[in-house]
């Protein structure tokens, strides 16, 4: 890490993950702390911590808010910290630890069936809060709540980790574990959409997207570059999880990209947020930087080699100077940018000398979902977070539920239509879920288009994603219009609160 330049590039933390504890569920008879696996670490962890710190690194540790740690073997033979927080925190402090990754396995017991609970729970704040308090008592200031984006069942309903981890951690895992392949990056990416939009992320409360897969098998280099750029711009921790001694020069250069690391470490700590998704084509993201610059990420979703473009008007920008952070090319005073990229490639840009666009916001004419006509089993339901107190759900599925909105009047034949919707179907690792629901949307009976609606939160009663932009065409500007929404294939569409068009 040091000799290949990673320390100098900013990678300061050495993280020991699961696997360090004794494999007989044992604890030190004197201190009560988890014993170290002496087969793996004959001299314990202190010499490794000392070596890392002597080279200028910061030492960090791992444990679990359960009776056993997560482990490659199930059931795990390694003790967790639940009920022993003070003893384990004291041990971590003896290693000069400054940061703890705190996991969520075996919360209810040591059986294999209790390994990784993914259902909503009521005990997250108390279990994780106990370790946070113990760490503060011994001077350890950093902790990652690693509960995989599993909802918390609070007294007021389901909440995500961005809602409840403030004050008992410095960061939280926004989604389940990353595994190989770009589809897993996309799953986490879709779960980050609403979290970045929440306004709750920043210094002292960062969203962690999990380890970097850069350098590991399963993705092309271009996919790895998009993965790295997104992690950097959404302000996730950048934690390498590969053999750095075996990395080719190109991958080292990506991981040490000083421009992307600078955005990741920007003092404002603000993540990029989604501007608009053009389903199966590309996404556009933007975020504020502390000096007034903007970070922009445009991601190919077509999975094809193509020219990827962004018109700055979609960002509310008339012109800007830019630097492409993946190839170091620059441009001055431009109003758009295009470049050829490979499948799942991206444009990672830093905009400066920005001149804002002066166009006024359009007037939006809204149609409430409950005022429409549900069909084929679609149904109206109460919704405390919805604009009119109701929504329409059960769209799509085996009955192909539909919602038809009529008498829509607009001045634009083609436009970005606003959708307020709820998608609380959280997908986890080792499955096929990508944390999006697909809908078929048709204007005036014309051929439907498929629209991706990423996760909006965890609570189907209140977690509304407002003003989600969907590019649609085929509207009449002289008469009334209809919009029909259904599922795509046999899947369910999101629940719909309301739909808005330009008046």
XYZ file of C-alpha atoms in Angstrom:
503
model
C 0.000 0.000 0.000
C 2.711 2.463 0.901
C 5.310 1.494 -1.695
C 2.812 1.572 -4.573
C 1.686 5.077 -3.649
C -1.702 4.386 -2.070
C -0.889 6.058 1.237
C 0.300 9.183 -0.538
C -2.889 9.129 -2.647
C -4.991 9.311 0.517
C -5.738 5.692 1.430
C -4.971 6.055 5.119
C -7.025 3.318 6.756
C -6.017 -0.313 7.141
C -9.203 -2.264 7.817
C -9.229 -5.736 9.345
C -12.548 -7.360 8.427
C -14.183 -10.513 9.778
C -11.870 -13.467 10.373
C -9.566 -12.110 13.055
C -11.368 -13.634 16.055
C -10.694 -17.014 17.653
C -12.648 -19.783 15.971
C -13.939 -21.315 19.183
C -16.223 -18.463 20.344
C -13.742 -17.741 23.152
C -12.995 -14.607 25.126
C -10.016 -13.503 27.169
C -10.414 -14.755 30.736
C -9.010 -11.525 32.194
C -10.425 -8.774 29.974
C -13.533 -10.440 28.584
C -12.603 -9.327 25.053
C -12.788 -11.540 21.976
C -9.677 -13.669 21.609
C -7.572 -13.330 18.468
C -7.257 -16.308 16.127
C -3.645 -17.265 16.854
C -3.562 -19.711 13.938
C -4.002 -16.754 11.586
C -2.176 -14.196 13.759
C 0.385 -16.050 15.930
C 1.607 -12.835 17.538
C -1.817 -11.236 17.802
C -2.919 -8.037 16.081
C -0.683 -5.585 17.946
C 2.411 -6.071 15.725
C 0.337 -5.549 12.574
C -1.301 -2.449 13.998
C 2.121 -1.096 14.992
C 3.552 -1.794 11.540
C 0.633 -0.073 9.808
C 0.809 2.946 12.070
C 4.597 3.185 11.724
C 4.086 3.686 7.998
C 1.524 6.426 8.564
C -1.698 4.417 8.264
C -4.701 4.562 10.601
C -5.734 1.271 12.179
C -9.348 0.153 12.016
C -11.137 -2.940 13.268
C -14.235 -5.027 12.721
C -16.826 -6.631 14.951
C -20.499 -7.536 15.006
C -23.614 -6.420 16.881
C -24.626 -10.059 17.305
C -23.625 -13.060 19.379
C -21.311 -14.197 16.563
C -19.384 -12.364 13.869
C -20.184 -12.712 10.207
C -17.934 -15.411 8.784
C -17.327 -17.460 5.644
C -18.354 -20.532 7.654
C -21.986 -20.870 8.710
C -22.799 -21.054 11.535
C -19.971 -18.763 12.538
C -17.571 -20.023 15.217
C -16.375 -16.486 16.069
C -17.788 -14.463 18.965
C -19.606 -11.201 18.298
C -19.692 -8.151 20.537
C -23.364 -8.110 21.545
C -23.445 -7.784 25.344
C -19.657 -7.347 25.529
C -19.321 -3.906 23.973
C -17.192 -2.304 26.701
C -14.647 -5.148 26.844
C -14.282 -5.301 23.076
C -14.051 -1.519 22.713
C -11.229 -1.512 25.282
C -9.401 -4.168 23.248
C -9.802 -2.135 20.069
C -8.440 0.919 21.882
C -5.391 -1.094 22.977
C -4.576 -1.518 19.287
C -4.834 2.264 18.732
C -7.942 1.725 16.640
C -9.649 4.858 15.330
C -12.504 3.322 13.354
C -14.763 0.280 13.709
C -16.853 -1.472 11.087
C -19.757 -2.932 13.065
C -21.757 -5.675 11.339
C -25.203 -7.212 11.853
C -24.966 -11.012 11.728
C -26.393 -13.407 14.351
C -28.431 -10.747 16.133
C -30.843 -13.344 17.546
C -28.568 -16.309 18.195
C -25.730 -18.497 16.867
C -27.679 -20.825 14.542
C -26.980 -20.855 10.808
C -30.572 -19.735 10.194
C -29.842 -16.608 12.266
C -26.814 -15.575 10.216
C -27.890 -12.481 8.291
C -31.382 -11.227 9.186
C -32.845 -9.051 6.429
C -36.289 -8.361 7.884
C -37.193 -5.082 9.581
C -36.143 -4.897 13.238
C -36.877 -2.742 16.274
C -33.484 -3.071 18.002
C -31.061 -1.382 15.620
C -30.561 1.865 17.597
C -30.060 0.051 20.903
C -27.700 -2.656 19.592
C -25.543 -0.329 17.537
C -25.872 2.522 20.019
C -24.360 0.376 22.780
C -21.128 -0.060 20.840
C -21.071 3.576 19.805
C -21.219 4.600 23.469
C -18.501 2.111 24.398
C -16.217 3.415 21.640
C -16.706 7.030 22.698
C -15.789 6.059 26.246
C -12.370 4.784 25.093
C -11.662 7.560 22.604
C -12.538 5.825 19.318
C -14.390 8.388 17.228
C -15.346 6.524 14.052
C -17.910 3.768 13.503
C -19.660 2.306 10.466
C -23.131 0.878 11.112
C -23.127 -2.066 8.714
C -26.707 -3.354 8.687
C -27.033 -3.613 4.887
C -29.837 -1.090 4.370
C -32.294 -3.294 6.248
C -35.294 -1.214 7.423
C -35.652 -0.187 11.050
C -39.152 -0.720 12.453
C -39.508 2.522 14.403
C -42.515 3.608 16.472
C -43.614 5.728 13.499
C -43.029 3.133 10.779
C -40.191 1.739 8.681
C -37.053 3.863 8.348
C -33.801 3.513 6.451
C -30.336 3.854 7.996
C -30.012 7.452 6.812
C -32.874 8.290 9.194
C -31.750 6.639 12.445
C -27.950 6.296 12.420
C -27.178 9.979 12.995
C -25.677 10.482 16.434
C -24.687 6.830 16.920
C -22.162 6.465 14.096
C -20.099 8.434 11.611
C -21.241 6.414 8.602
C -23.747 3.766 7.645
C -23.984 1.067 5.008
C -26.566 2.173 2.490
C -27.139 -1.279 0.947
C -26.344 -4.966 1.252
C -22.879 -6.381 0.514
C -21.319 -5.834 -2.865
C -20.448 -8.961 -4.827
C -18.956 -9.461 -8.266
C -20.458 -8.006 -11.423
C -21.835 -4.664 -12.569
C -25.400 -5.696 -11.702
C -24.412 -5.516 -8.036
C -22.966 -2.053 -8.517
C -26.272 -1.100 -10.154
C -28.258 -2.563 -7.222
C -26.329 -0.416 -4.727
C -26.393 2.569 -7.094
C -30.203 2.427 -7.234
C -30.464 2.275 -3.453
C -28.204 5.323 -3.201
C -30.579 7.455 -5.316
C -33.055 8.315 -2.570
C -30.414 8.404 0.174
C -28.354 10.987 -1.712
C -31.534 12.988 -2.308
C -32.515 12.928 1.388
C -30.278 15.845 2.383
C -29.169 13.869 5.452
C -25.700 12.956 4.134
C -22.628 14.971 4.976
C -19.716 15.357 7.400
C -20.238 13.108 10.416
C -22.956 11.087 8.644
C -21.748 9.541 5.398
C -23.361 6.767 3.368
C -21.040 3.811 2.768
C -21.656 1.883 -0.466
C -19.379 -1.018 0.628
C -15.942 -2.108 -0.549
C -14.537 -1.247 -3.952
C -14.503 -4.095 -6.447
C -11.911 -2.297 -8.578
C -9.146 -4.765 -9.396
C -11.301 -7.846 -8.814
C -12.783 -10.110 -11.521
C -16.317 -9.612 -12.795
C -16.287 -6.184 -14.446
C -14.638 -4.576 -17.447
C -12.220 -1.760 -16.788
C -14.822 0.774 -17.949
C -17.386 -0.651 -15.523
C -14.810 -0.447 -12.750
C -14.126 3.191 -13.645
C -17.848 4.017 -13.446
C -18.072 2.118 -10.148
C -15.126 4.072 -8.720
C -16.361 7.440 -9.986
C -19.808 6.918 -8.495
C -18.464 5.766 -5.109
C -16.186 8.819 -5.055
C -18.882 11.318 -6.005
C -21.592 9.916 -3.725
C -19.058 10.394 -0.900
C -18.753 6.735 0.050
C -15.659 5.478 1.806
C -13.116 4.251 -0.775
C -11.954 0.938 0.657
C -9.802 -1.223 -1.622
C -10.507 -4.963 -1.411
C -7.992 -6.507 -3.771
C -4.323 -7.522 -3.865
C -2.651 -4.189 -4.578
C 0.681 -5.885 -5.302
C -0.864 -7.587 -8.354
C -2.689 -4.593 -9.838
C -1.793 -3.435 -13.357
C -0.659 0.145 -13.834
C -3.989 1.195 -15.400
C -5.951 0.043 -12.338
C -3.500 1.671 -9.928
C -3.936 4.932 -11.835
C -7.734 4.656 -11.526
C -7.628 3.996 -7.792
C -5.172 6.863 -7.346
C -7.066 9.319 -9.550
C -6.372 12.518 -7.614
C -9.255 14.452 -9.188
C -11.876 11.890 -8.161
C -10.321 11.473 -4.721
C -10.447 15.265 -4.299
C -14.187 15.218 -5.017
C -14.642 12.320 -2.590
C -12.794 14.238 0.111
C -14.313 17.649 -0.655
C -14.976 19.610 2.526
C -18.677 20.138 1.766
C -19.237 16.381 1.895
C -22.291 16.626 -0.369
C -23.135 13.598 -2.524
C -24.156 13.890 -6.139
C -27.897 13.533 -6.712
C -29.801 12.142 -9.670
C -31.014 14.802 -12.104
C -32.749 12.480 -14.549
C -32.797 8.866 -15.667
C -33.290 8.096 -19.332
C -34.245 4.451 -18.890
C -31.957 1.944 -20.599
C -29.899 4.821 -22.000
C -28.163 6.984 -19.399
C -28.338 8.727 -16.020
C -27.279 12.289 -15.215
C -26.068 13.217 -11.694
C -24.783 16.495 -10.210
C -23.396 17.652 -6.858
C -22.067 20.792 -5.191
C -18.409 21.229 -4.247
C -17.096 23.521 -1.548
C -15.509 26.059 -3.913
C -18.615 26.464 -6.086
C -17.637 23.913 -8.709
C -19.979 21.071 -9.650
C -19.312 17.349 -9.884
C -21.209 15.729 -12.751
C -21.523 12.053 -13.581
C -23.200 10.694 -16.698
C -23.534 6.901 -16.734
C -24.248 4.697 -19.740
C -27.149 2.306 -19.098
C -27.388 0.948 -22.654
C -24.464 -1.423 -22.113
C -23.138 -0.539 -25.559
C -20.205 1.372 -26.969
C -21.690 4.734 -27.896
C -21.321 8.502 -27.754
C -22.452 9.723 -24.359
C -23.603 13.333 -24.161
C -24.869 15.838 -21.643
C -26.513 19.171 -22.422
C -25.799 21.476 -19.514
C -29.283 22.984 -19.722
C -30.575 19.882 -17.930
C -28.299 20.938 -15.050
C -29.561 24.527 -14.999
C -26.228 25.674 -16.421
C -25.738 27.904 -19.476
C -21.999 27.309 -19.832
C -18.973 26.138 -17.890
C -15.386 25.066 -18.161
C -14.810 21.394 -17.503
C -12.313 18.678 -16.849
C -13.017 15.061 -17.739
C -11.662 13.356 -14.641
C -11.172 9.986 -16.321
C -8.963 11.156 -19.183
C -7.839 14.635 -17.967
C -9.137 16.403 -21.093
C -10.515 19.916 -20.652
C -12.845 22.371 -22.365
C -13.614 26.046 -21.746
C -16.923 27.891 -21.888
C -18.988 25.029 -23.280
C -22.719 24.335 -22.962
C -22.575 20.588 -23.586
C -20.132 17.714 -23.703
C -19.899 14.442 -25.632
C -17.445 11.599 -25.723
C -17.350 8.003 -26.938
C -17.490 5.491 -24.095
C -17.539 1.727 -23.838
C -20.426 -0.275 -22.375
C -21.372 0.995 -18.882
C -18.761 3.698 -19.246
C -19.246 7.211 -17.908
C -18.400 10.886 -18.103
C -16.970 12.017 -14.777
C -16.716 15.802 -14.986
C -15.767 18.740 -12.814
C -17.397 21.984 -13.905
C -15.953 25.390 -13.022
C -16.467 29.020 -14.109
C -20.150 28.197 -14.173
C -22.740 30.526 -15.697
C -26.212 29.600 -14.542
C -29.124 29.352 -16.936
C -31.822 31.993 -16.454
C -34.884 30.036 -17.607
C -37.723 30.149 -15.086
C -39.164 26.956 -13.677
C -42.202 25.727 -15.610
C -45.685 25.680 -14.124
C -46.713 22.092 -13.460
C -50.271 20.791 -13.751
C -50.709 17.779 -11.486
C -53.041 14.802 -11.807
C -53.636 12.908 -8.570
C -53.463 9.136 -8.985
C -56.600 8.612 -6.913
C -58.518 10.786 -9.392
C -57.620 8.363 -12.186
C -59.214 5.068 -13.117
C -57.580 1.911 -11.747
C -58.113 -1.325 -13.633
C -57.378 -5.060 -13.452
C -56.900 -5.144 -9.708
C -55.038 -1.870 -9.246
C -56.368 -0.129 -6.166
C -56.436 3.149 -4.323
C -54.889 3.183 -0.839
C -54.290 5.706 1.915
C -50.802 7.247 1.999
C -49.722 9.664 4.706
C -46.796 10.972 2.679
C -48.724 11.493 -0.548
C -49.883 14.882 -1.746
C -53.593 14.082 -1.521
C -53.381 11.477 1.222
C -53.864 8.616 -1.253
C -52.043 6.657 -3.923
C -52.726 3.883 -6.425
C -50.851 0.585 -6.138
C -50.932 -3.011 -7.336
C -49.953 -1.812 -10.788
C -48.723 -4.655 -12.993
C -48.179 -8.064 -11.482
C -50.053 -11.190 -12.559
C -53.303 -9.251 -13.043
C -51.541 -6.447 -14.968
C -53.110 -3.707 -12.876
C -53.379 -0.380 -14.663
C -53.940 3.291 -13.869
C -55.404 5.663 -16.457
C -55.168 9.424 -15.975
C -57.372 11.471 -18.303
C -58.162 15.076 -19.222
C -54.508 16.075 -19.046
C -53.808 19.437 -20.665
C -50.274 20.504 -21.589
C -48.453 22.964 -23.820
C -45.605 20.614 -24.751
C -45.782 17.607 -27.089
C -42.547 16.172 -25.684
C -41.398 16.858 -22.154
C -39.991 15.638 -18.861
C -43.090 14.503 -16.974
C -42.966 14.576 -13.148
C -43.834 11.424 -11.234
C -44.281 11.283 -7.460
C -44.066 7.591 -6.559
C -43.232 5.038 -3.874
C -40.982 2.011 -4.338
C -40.094 0.413 -1.019
C -39.086 -3.004 -2.341
C -35.534 -3.361 -1.008
C -33.328 -5.880 -2.814
C -30.325 -7.546 -1.207
C -27.138 -9.281 -2.384
C -26.967 -12.791 -3.843
C -30.270 -12.310 -5.678
C -31.496 -10.762 -8.907
C -33.132 -7.616 -7.499
C -31.669 -4.332 -8.738
C -33.617 -1.968 -6.466
C -35.810 -0.633 -9.221
C -39.359 -1.245 -10.373
C -40.195 -1.029 -14.050
C -43.384 0.475 -15.426
C -44.912 0.679 -18.885
C -46.146 4.199 -19.577
C -48.276 5.061 -22.594
C -49.386 8.502 -23.787
C -52.666 8.668 -25.694
C -52.660 4.944 -26.405
C -49.369 5.026 -28.256
C -46.670 2.373 -27.861
C -45.672 2.238 -24.179
C -42.180 3.062 -22.990
C -40.435 1.210 -20.184
C -39.525 3.430 -17.253
C -37.187 2.559 -14.385
C -38.191 3.814 -10.932
C -35.373 3.307 -8.387
C -35.972 2.652 -4.711
C -37.662 5.641 -3.046
C -37.237 4.511 0.568
C -38.490 1.819 2.908
C -41.964 2.891 3.983
C -44.777 2.288 1.505
C -46.953 4.747 3.412
C -44.759 7.829 3.271
C -41.449 7.494 1.392
C -42.450 9.386 -1.742
C -39.845 10.215 -4.346
C -41.005 13.621 -5.592
C -40.489 15.154 -9.013
C -38.889 12.143 -10.685
C -38.423 13.161 -14.307
C -39.492 10.859 -17.143
C -39.071 11.902 -20.775
C -42.335 11.241 -22.643
C -43.694 12.328 -26.022
C -46.918 12.084 -27.997
C -48.945 14.703 -26.130
C -51.540 16.825 -27.889
C -51.125 20.544 -27.231
C -54.623 21.398 -28.483
C -56.785 18.869 -26.659
C -56.801 16.575 -23.668
C -54.468 13.636 -23.098
C -54.354 10.323 -21.277
C -51.484 8.585 -19.543
C -51.736 4.876 -18.754
C -49.358 3.231 -16.278
C -48.928 -0.508 -15.795
C -46.205 -2.985 -14.943
C -43.460 -4.159 -17.259
C -43.680 -7.866 -18.029
C -44.987 -9.685 -14.964
C -43.371 -7.315 -12.477
C -44.980 -4.621 -10.381
C -44.689 -0.912 -11.106
C -44.222 1.516 -8.203
C -47.204 2.955 -6.373
C -48.183 6.310 -7.899
C -48.996 9.433 -5.895
C -49.412 11.922 -8.734
C -48.170 12.841 -12.210
C -47.347 16.363 -13.409
C -47.037 17.863 -16.890
C -45.964 21.297 -18.060
C -49.014 23.544 -18.113
